[in-house]
Tab-separated table of C-alpha atoms in Angstrom:
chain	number	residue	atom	x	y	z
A	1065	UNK	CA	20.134	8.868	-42.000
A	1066	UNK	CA	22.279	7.801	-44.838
A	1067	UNK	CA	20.246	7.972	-48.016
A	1068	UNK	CA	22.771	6.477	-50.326
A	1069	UNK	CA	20.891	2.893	-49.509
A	1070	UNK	CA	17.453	3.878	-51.285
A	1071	UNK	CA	16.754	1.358	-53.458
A	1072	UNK	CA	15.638	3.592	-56.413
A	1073	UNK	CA	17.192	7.381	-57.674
A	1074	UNK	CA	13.705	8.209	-58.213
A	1075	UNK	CA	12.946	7.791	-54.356
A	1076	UNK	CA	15.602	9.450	-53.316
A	1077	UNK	CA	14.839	12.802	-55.690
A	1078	UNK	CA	11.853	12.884	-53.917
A	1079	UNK	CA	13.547	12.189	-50.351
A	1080	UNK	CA	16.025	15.139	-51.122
A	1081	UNK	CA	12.815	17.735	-52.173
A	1082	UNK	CA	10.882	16.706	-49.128
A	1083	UNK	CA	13.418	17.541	-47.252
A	1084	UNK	CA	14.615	20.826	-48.532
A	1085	UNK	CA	11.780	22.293	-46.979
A	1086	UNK	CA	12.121	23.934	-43.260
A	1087	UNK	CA	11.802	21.547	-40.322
A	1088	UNK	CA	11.955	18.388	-42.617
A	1089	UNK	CA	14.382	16.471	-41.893
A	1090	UNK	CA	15.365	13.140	-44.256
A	1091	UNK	CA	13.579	11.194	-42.060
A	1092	UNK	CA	10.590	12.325	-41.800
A	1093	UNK	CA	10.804	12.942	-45.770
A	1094	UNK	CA	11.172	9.006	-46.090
A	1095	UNK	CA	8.364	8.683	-44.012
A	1096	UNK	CA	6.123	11.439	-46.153
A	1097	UNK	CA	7.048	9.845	-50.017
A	1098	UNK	CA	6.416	6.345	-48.412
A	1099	UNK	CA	3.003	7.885	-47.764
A	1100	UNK	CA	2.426	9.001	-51.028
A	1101	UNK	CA	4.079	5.558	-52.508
A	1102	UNK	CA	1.133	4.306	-50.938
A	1103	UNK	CA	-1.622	6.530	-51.803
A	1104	UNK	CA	-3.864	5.882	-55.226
A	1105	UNK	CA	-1.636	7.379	-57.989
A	1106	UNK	CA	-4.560	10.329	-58.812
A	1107	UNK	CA	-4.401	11.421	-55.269
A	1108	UNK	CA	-0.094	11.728	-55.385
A	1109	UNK	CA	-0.788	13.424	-59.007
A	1110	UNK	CA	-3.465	15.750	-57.422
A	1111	UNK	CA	-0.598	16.643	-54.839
A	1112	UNK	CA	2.325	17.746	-57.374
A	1113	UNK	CA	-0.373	19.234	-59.594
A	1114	UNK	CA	-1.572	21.279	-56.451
A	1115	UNK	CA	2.178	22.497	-56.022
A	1116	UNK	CA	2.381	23.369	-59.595
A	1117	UNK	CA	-0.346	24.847	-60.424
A	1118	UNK	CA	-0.108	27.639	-57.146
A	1119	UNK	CA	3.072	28.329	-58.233
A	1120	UNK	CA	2.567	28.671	-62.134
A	1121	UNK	CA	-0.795	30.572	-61.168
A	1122	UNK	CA	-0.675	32.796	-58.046
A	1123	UNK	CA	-0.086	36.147	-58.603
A	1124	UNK	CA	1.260	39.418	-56.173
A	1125	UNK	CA	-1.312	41.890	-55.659
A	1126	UNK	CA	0.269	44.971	-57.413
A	1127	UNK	CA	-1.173	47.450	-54.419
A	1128	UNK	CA	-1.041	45.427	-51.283
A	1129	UNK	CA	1.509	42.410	-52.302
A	1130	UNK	CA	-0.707	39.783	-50.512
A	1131	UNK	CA	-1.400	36.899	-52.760
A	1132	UNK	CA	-3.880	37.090	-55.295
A	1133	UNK	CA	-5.074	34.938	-58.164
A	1134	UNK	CA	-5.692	38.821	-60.583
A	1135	UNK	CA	-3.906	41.712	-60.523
A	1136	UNK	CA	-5.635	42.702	-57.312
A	1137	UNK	CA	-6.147	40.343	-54.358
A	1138	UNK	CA	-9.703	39.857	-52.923
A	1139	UNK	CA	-9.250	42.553	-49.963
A	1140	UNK	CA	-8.068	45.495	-52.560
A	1141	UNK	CA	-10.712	44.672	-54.556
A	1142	UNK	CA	-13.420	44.443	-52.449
A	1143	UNK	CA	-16.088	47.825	-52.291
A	1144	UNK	CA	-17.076	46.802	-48.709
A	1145	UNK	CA	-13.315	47.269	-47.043
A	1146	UNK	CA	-12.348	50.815	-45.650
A	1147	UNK	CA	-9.740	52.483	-48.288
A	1148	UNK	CA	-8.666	54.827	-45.717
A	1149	UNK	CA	-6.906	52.649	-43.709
A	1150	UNK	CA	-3.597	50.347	-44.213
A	1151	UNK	CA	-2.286	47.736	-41.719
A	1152	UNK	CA	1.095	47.445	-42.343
A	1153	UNK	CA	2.206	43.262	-41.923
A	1154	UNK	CA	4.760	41.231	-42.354
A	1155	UNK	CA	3.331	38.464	-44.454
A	1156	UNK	CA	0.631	37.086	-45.292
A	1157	UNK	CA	0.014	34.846	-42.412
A	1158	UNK	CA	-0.906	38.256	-40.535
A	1159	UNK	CA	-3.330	38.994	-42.789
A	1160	UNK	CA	-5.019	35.262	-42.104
A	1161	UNK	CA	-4.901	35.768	-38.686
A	1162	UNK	CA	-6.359	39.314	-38.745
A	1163	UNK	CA	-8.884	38.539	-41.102
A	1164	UNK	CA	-9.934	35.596	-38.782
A	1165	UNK	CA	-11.008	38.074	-35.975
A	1166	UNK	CA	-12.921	39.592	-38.069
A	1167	UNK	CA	-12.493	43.136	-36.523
A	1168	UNK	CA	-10.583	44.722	-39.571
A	1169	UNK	CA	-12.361	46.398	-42.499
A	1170	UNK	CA	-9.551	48.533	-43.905
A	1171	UNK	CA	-6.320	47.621	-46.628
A	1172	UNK	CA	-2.886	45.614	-45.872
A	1173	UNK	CA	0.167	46.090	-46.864
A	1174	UNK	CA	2.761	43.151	-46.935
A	1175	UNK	CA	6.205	44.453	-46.214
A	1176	UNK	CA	7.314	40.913	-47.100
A	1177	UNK	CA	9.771	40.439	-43.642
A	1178	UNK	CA	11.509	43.326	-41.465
A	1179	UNK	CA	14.156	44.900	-41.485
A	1180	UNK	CA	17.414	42.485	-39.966
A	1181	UNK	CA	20.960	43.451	-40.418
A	1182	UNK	CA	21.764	39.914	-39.224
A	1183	UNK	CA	20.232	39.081	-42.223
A	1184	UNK	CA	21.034	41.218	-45.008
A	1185	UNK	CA	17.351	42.367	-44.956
A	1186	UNK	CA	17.010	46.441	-45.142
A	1187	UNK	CA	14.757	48.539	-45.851
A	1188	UNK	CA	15.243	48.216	-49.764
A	1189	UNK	CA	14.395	44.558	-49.437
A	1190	UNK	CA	10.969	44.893	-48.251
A	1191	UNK	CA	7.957	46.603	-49.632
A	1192	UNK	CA	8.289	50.199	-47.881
A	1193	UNK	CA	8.737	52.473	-50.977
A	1194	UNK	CA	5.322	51.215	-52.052
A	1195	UNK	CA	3.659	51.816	-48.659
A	1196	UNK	CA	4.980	55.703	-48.949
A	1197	UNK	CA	3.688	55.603	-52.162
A	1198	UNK	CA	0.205	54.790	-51.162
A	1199	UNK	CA	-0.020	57.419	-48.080
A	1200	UNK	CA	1.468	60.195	-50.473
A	1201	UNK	CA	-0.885	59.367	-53.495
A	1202	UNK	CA	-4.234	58.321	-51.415
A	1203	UNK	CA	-6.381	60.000	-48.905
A	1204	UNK	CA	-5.301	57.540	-45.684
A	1205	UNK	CA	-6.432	58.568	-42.764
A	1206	UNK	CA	-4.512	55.534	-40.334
A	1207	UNK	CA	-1.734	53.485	-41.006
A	1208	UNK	CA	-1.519	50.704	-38.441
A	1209	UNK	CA	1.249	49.248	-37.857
A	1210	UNK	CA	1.055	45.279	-37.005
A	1211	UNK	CA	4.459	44.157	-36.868
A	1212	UNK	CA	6.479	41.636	-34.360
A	1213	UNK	CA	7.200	42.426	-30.307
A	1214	UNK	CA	10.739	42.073	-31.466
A	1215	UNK	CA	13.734	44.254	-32.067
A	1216	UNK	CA	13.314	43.937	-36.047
A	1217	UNK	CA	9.546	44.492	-36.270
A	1218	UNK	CA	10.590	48.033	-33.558
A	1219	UNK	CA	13.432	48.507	-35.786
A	1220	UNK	CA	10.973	48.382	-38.876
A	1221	UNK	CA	8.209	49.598	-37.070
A	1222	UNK	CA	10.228	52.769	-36.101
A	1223	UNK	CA	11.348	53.070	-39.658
A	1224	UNK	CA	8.158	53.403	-41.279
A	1225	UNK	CA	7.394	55.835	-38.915
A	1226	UNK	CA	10.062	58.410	-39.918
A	1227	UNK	CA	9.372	57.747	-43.675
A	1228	UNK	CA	5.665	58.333	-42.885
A	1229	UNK	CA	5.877	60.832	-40.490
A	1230	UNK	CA	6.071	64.229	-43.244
A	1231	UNK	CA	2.580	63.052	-44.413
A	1232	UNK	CA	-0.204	64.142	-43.179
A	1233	UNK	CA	-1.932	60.377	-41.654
A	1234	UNK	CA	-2.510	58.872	-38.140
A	1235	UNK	CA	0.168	56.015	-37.549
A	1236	UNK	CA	-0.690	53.738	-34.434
A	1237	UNK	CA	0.808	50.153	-33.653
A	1238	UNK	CA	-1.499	47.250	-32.086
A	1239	UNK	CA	-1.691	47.674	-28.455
A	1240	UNK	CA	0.265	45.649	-26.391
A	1241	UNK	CA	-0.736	44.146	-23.095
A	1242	UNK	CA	-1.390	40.847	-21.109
A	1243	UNK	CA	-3.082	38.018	-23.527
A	1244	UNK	CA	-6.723	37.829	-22.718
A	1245	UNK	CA	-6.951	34.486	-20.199
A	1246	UNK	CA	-3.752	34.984	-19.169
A	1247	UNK	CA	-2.970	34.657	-15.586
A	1248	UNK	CA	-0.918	38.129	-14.123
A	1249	UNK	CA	1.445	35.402	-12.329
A	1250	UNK	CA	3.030	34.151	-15.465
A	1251	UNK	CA	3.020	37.143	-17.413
A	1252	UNK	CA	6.831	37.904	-18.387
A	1253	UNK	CA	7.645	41.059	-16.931
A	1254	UNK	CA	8.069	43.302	-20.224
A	1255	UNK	CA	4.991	42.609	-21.214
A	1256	UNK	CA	3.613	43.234	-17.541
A	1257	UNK	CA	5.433	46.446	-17.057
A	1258	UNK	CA	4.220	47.943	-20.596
A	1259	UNK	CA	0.947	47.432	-19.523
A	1260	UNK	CA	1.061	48.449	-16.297
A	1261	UNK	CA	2.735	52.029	-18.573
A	1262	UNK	CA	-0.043	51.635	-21.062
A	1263	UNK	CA	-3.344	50.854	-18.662
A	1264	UNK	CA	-6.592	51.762	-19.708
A	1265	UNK	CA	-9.520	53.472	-17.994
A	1266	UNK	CA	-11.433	51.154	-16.791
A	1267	UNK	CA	-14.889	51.091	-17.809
A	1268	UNK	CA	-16.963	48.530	-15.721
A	1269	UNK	CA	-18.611	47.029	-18.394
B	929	UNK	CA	-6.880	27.132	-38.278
B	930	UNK	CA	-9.843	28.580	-40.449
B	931	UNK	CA	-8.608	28.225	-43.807
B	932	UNK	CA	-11.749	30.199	-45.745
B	933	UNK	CA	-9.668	33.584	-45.068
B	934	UNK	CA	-7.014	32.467	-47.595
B	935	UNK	CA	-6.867	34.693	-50.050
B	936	UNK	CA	-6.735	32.400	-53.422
B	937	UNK	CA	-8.047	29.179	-53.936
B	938	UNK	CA	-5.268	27.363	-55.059
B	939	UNK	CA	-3.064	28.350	-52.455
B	940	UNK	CA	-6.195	26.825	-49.887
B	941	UNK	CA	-5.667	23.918	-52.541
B	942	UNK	CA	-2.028	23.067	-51.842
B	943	UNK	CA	-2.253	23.697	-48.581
B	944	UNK	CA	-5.080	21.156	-48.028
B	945	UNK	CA	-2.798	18.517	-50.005
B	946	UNK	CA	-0.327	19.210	-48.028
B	947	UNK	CA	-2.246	18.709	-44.840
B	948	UNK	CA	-3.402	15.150	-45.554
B	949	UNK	CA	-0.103	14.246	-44.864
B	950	UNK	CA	0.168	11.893	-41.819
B	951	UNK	CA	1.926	14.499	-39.020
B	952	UNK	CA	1.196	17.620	-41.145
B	953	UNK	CA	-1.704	19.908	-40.064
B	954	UNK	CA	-2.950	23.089	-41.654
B	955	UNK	CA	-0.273	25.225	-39.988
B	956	UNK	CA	2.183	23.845	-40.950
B	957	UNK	CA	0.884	22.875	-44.106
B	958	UNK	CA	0.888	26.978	-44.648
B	959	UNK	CA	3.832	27.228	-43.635
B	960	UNK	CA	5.511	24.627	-46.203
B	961	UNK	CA	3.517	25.944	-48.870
B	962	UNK	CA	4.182	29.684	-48.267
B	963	UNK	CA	7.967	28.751	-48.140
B	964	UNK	CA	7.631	26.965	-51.816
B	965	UNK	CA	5.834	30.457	-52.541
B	966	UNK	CA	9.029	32.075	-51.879
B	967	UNK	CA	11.257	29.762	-53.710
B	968	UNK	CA	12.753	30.131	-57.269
B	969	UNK	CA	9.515	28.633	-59.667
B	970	UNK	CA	12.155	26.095	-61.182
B	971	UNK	CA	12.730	24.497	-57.379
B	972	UNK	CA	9.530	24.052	-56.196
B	973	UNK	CA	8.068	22.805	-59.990
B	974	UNK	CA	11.374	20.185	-59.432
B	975	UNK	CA	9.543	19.437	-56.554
B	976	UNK	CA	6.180	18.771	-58.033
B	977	UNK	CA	8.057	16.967	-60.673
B	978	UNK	CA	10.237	14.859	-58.498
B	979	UNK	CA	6.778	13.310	-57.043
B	980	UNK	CA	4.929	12.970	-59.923
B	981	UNK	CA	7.954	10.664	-61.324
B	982	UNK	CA	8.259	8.603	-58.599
B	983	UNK	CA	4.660	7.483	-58.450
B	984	UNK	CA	4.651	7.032	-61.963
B	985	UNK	CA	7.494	5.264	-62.478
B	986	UNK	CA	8.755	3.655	-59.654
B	987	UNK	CA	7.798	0.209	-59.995
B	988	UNK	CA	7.290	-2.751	-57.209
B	989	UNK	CA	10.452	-5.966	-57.005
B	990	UNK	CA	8.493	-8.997	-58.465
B	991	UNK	CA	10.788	-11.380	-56.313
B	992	UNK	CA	11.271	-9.369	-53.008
B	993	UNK	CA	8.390	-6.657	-52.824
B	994	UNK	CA	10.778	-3.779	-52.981
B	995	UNK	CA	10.547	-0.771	-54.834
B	996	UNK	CA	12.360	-0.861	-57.812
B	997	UNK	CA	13.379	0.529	-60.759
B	998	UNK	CA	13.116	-2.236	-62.931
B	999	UNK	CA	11.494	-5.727	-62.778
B	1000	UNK	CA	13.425	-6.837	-60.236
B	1001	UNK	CA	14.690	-4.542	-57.373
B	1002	UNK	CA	18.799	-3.580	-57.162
B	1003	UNK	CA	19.469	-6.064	-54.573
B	1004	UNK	CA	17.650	-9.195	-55.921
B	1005	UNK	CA	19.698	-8.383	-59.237
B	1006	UNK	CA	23.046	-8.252	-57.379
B	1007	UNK	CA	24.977	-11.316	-57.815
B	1008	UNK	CA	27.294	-10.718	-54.970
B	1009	UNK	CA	24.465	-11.244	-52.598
B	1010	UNK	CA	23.518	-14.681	-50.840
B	1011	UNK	CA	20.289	-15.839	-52.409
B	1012	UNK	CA	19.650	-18.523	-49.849
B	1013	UNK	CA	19.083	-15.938	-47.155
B	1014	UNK	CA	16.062	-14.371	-47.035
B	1015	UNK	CA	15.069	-11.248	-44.692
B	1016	UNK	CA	11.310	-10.905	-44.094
B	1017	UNK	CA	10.888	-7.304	-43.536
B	1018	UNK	CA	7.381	-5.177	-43.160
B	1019	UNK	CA	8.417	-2.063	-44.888
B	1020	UNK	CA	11.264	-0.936	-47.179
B	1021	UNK	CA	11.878	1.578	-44.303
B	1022	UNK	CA	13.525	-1.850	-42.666
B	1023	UNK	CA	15.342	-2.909	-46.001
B	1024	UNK	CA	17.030	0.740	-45.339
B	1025	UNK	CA	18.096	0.454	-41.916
B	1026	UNK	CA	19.468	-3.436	-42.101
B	1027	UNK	CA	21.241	-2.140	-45.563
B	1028	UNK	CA	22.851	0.921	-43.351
B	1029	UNK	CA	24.129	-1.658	-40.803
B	1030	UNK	CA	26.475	-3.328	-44.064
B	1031	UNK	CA	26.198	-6.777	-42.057
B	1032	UNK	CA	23.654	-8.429	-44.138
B	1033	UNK	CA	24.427	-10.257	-47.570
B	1034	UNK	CA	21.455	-12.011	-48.534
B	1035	UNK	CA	18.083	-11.258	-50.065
B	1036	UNK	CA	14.718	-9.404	-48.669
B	1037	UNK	CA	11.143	-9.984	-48.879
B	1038	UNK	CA	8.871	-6.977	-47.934
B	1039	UNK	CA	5.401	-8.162	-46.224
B	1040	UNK	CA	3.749	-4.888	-46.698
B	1041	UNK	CA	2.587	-4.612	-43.186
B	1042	UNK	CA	2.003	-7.231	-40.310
B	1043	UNK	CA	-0.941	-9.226	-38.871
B	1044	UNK	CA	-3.171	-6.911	-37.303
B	1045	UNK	CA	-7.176	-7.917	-36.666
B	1046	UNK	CA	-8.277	-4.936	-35.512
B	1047	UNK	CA	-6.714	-2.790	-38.205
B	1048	UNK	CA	-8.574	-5.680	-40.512
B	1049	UNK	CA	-5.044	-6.818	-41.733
B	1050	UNK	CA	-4.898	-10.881	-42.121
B	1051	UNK	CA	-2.371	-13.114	-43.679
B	1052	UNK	CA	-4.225	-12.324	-47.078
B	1053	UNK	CA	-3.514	-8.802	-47.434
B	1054	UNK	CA	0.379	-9.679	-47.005
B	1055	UNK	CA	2.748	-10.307	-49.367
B	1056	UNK	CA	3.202	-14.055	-46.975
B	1057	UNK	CA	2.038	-16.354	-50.112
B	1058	UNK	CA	5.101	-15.375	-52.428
B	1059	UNK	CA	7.459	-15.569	-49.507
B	1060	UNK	CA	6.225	-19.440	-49.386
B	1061	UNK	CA	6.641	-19.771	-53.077
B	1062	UNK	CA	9.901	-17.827	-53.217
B	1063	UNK	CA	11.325	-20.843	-50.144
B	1064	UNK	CA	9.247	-23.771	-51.775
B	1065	UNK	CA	10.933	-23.403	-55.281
B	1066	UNK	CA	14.247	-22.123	-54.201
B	1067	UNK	CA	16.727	-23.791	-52.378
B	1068	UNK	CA	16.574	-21.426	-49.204
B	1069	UNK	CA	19.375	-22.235	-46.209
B	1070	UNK	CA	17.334	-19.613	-43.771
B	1071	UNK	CA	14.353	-17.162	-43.338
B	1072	UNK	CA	15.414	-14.113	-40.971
B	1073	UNK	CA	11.858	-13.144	-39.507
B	1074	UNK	CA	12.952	-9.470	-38.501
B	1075	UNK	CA	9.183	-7.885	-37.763
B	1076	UNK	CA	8.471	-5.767	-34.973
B	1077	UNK	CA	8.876	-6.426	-31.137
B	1078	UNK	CA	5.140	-5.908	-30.819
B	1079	UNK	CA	2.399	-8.574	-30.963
B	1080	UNK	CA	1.259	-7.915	-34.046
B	1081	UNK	CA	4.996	-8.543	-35.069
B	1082	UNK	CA	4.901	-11.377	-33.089
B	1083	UNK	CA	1.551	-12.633	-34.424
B	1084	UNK	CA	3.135	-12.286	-38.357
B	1085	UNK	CA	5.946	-14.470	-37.069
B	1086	UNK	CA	4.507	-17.312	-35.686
B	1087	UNK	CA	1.983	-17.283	-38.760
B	1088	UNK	CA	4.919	-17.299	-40.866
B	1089	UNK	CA	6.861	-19.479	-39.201
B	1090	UNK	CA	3.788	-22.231	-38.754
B	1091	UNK	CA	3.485	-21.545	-42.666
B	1092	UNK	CA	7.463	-22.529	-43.356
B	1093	UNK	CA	7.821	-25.647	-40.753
B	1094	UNK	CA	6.936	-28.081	-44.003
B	1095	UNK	CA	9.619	-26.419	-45.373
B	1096	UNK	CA	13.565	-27.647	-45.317
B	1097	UNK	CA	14.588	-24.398	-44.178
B	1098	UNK	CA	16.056	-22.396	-40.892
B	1099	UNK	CA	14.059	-19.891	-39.825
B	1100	UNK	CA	15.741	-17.589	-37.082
B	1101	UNK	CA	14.746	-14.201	-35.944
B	1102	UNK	CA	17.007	-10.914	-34.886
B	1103	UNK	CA	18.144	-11.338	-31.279
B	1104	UNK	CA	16.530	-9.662	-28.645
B	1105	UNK	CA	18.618	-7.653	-25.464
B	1106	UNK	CA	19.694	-4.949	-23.959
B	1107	UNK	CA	20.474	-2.174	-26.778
B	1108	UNK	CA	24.266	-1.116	-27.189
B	1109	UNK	CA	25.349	1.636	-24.546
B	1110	UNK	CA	21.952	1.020	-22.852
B	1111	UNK	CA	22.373	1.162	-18.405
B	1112	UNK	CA	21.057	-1.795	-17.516
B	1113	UNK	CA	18.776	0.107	-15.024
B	1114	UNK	CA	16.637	2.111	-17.498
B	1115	UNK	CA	15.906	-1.161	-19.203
B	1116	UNK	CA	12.362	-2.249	-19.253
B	1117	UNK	CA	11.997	-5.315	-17.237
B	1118	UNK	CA	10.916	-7.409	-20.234
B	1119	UNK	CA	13.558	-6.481	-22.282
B	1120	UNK	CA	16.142	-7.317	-19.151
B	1121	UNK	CA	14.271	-10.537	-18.667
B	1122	UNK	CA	14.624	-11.811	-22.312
B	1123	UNK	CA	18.054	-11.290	-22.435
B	1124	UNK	CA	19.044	-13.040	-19.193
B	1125	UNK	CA	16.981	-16.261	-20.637
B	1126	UNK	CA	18.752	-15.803	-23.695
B	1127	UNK	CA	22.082	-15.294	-22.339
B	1128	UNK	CA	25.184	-15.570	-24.503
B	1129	UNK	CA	28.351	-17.460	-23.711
B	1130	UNK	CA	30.952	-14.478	-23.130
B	1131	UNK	CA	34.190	-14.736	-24.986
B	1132	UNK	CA	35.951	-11.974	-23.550
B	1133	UNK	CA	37.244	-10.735	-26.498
């Protein structure tokens, strides 16, 4: 879509910054400030404010690097949540999802991506000197690793493993297997074959 | 997607702005906002600026409906355009498209919608009253009614075009056929119908 028709500069800033964000194209950032040209002016202003005031504001958690509005995020924090164990994630849209199921009382740790030579991402890039430093400094009993079914999150995966494997702490990965409602007939056959490796006792319950 | 696991309240904030968005749910409202996380502070408060300008400053043609800069929008102010032509348009999404296509000399005038009943939309809540003025005390040579192919397009046309008949003024709308590179048999029968009716003489050229 050629923008260089907008009638007005000040539409087409906010075109361009719509549309620097990932799978926004410039039409569908027309479409979005069009929306907001349209909206009451306190609801647009609540909308940049919103933007603003996360970024300005948000802070890192210093221990687990999730995202925290103190020093420590609400997980690290809390007196409730098992100290002795770390899962190890990518972001923190693992920890949403995890915390969702609500069958995980321990710590993260956001390695903040994986490792990808494709991408100029190593081990440097991502939070992994941190994570060593916890296991040396703190009594953890299990690390648990929670990364992709992916080459990078094996490469990582296999990485933090030989960093963590001189200390003295229980490292296990999420168990892999068919999704739960999934029908054996249209299972790919990695996943199918690992869990035919990997099968359970079966307990009749 | 339960958003109460999110782990600071003004990241649940920008996330829920950016998920009253029309075609933007709370995925990928995460996702946008935890990719402005990860930008450089100065691009995504560029961002928040970039909106906040436009809604405050971007001001609404007095002649054509149009947004604007100024009083009066960049193409009313243009001398080298025909001001005896005027293209009624329901959005400034139109203005952008007809301005692409470089064929089109003359002036706009943006309805703000069409005719709709059951969205509650009559004549009254369109800009239709100022496109009367704007052809009673101008001297106007034509009215291009280029609305939708819909009946509520349809509807706003007929209105309109009931409302200009007093007038001394041509009032044509955009021809209607077979789009360009179109197979003849994919086209809806409507479509196919209209433009054998309206057949043009061919020139061979």
């Amino acid at each position: 879509m050629d923008l260089s028709q907008l009638p007005s500069r000040l539409l087409e800033n906010a075109v361009n910054e719509f549309s620097k964000l990932p799978g926004i194209g410039k039409k569908t950032a027309l479409r979005l400030v069009l929306h907001l040209l349209n909206q009451p002016e306190d609801e647009t202003l609540a909308f940049a404010h919103a933007l603003q005031e996360m970024k300005l504001e948000i802070k890192i958690c210093k221990l687990c690097h999730n995202i925290s509005e103190e020093e420590l995020c609400s997980i690290c924090k809390n007196p409730n949540r098992d100290e002795s164990l770390i899962c190890v994630v990518e972001s923190i849209k693992e920890i949403i999802a995890i915390e969702n199921t609500s069958q995980y009382k321990g710590l993260y740790h956001v390695l903040g991506g994986r490792i990808s030579p494709m991408d100029g991402i190593g081990p440097k890039n991502l939070h992994i000197d941190t994570l060593i430093d916890r296991v040396k400094n703190n009594d953890i009993a299990e690390v648990i690793l929670a990364l992709s079914t992916n080459m990078e999150g094996d490469t990582t995966s296999f990485y933090i493993y030989r960093k963590l494997s001189e200390y003295k702490t229980n490292i296990s990965t999420l168990a892999r297997g068919i999704s739960v409602g999934d029908e054996l007939e249209y299972t790919d056959e990695i996943t199918l074959g690992r869990s035919l490796v990997n099968r359970t006792p079966y307990h009749g319950k």
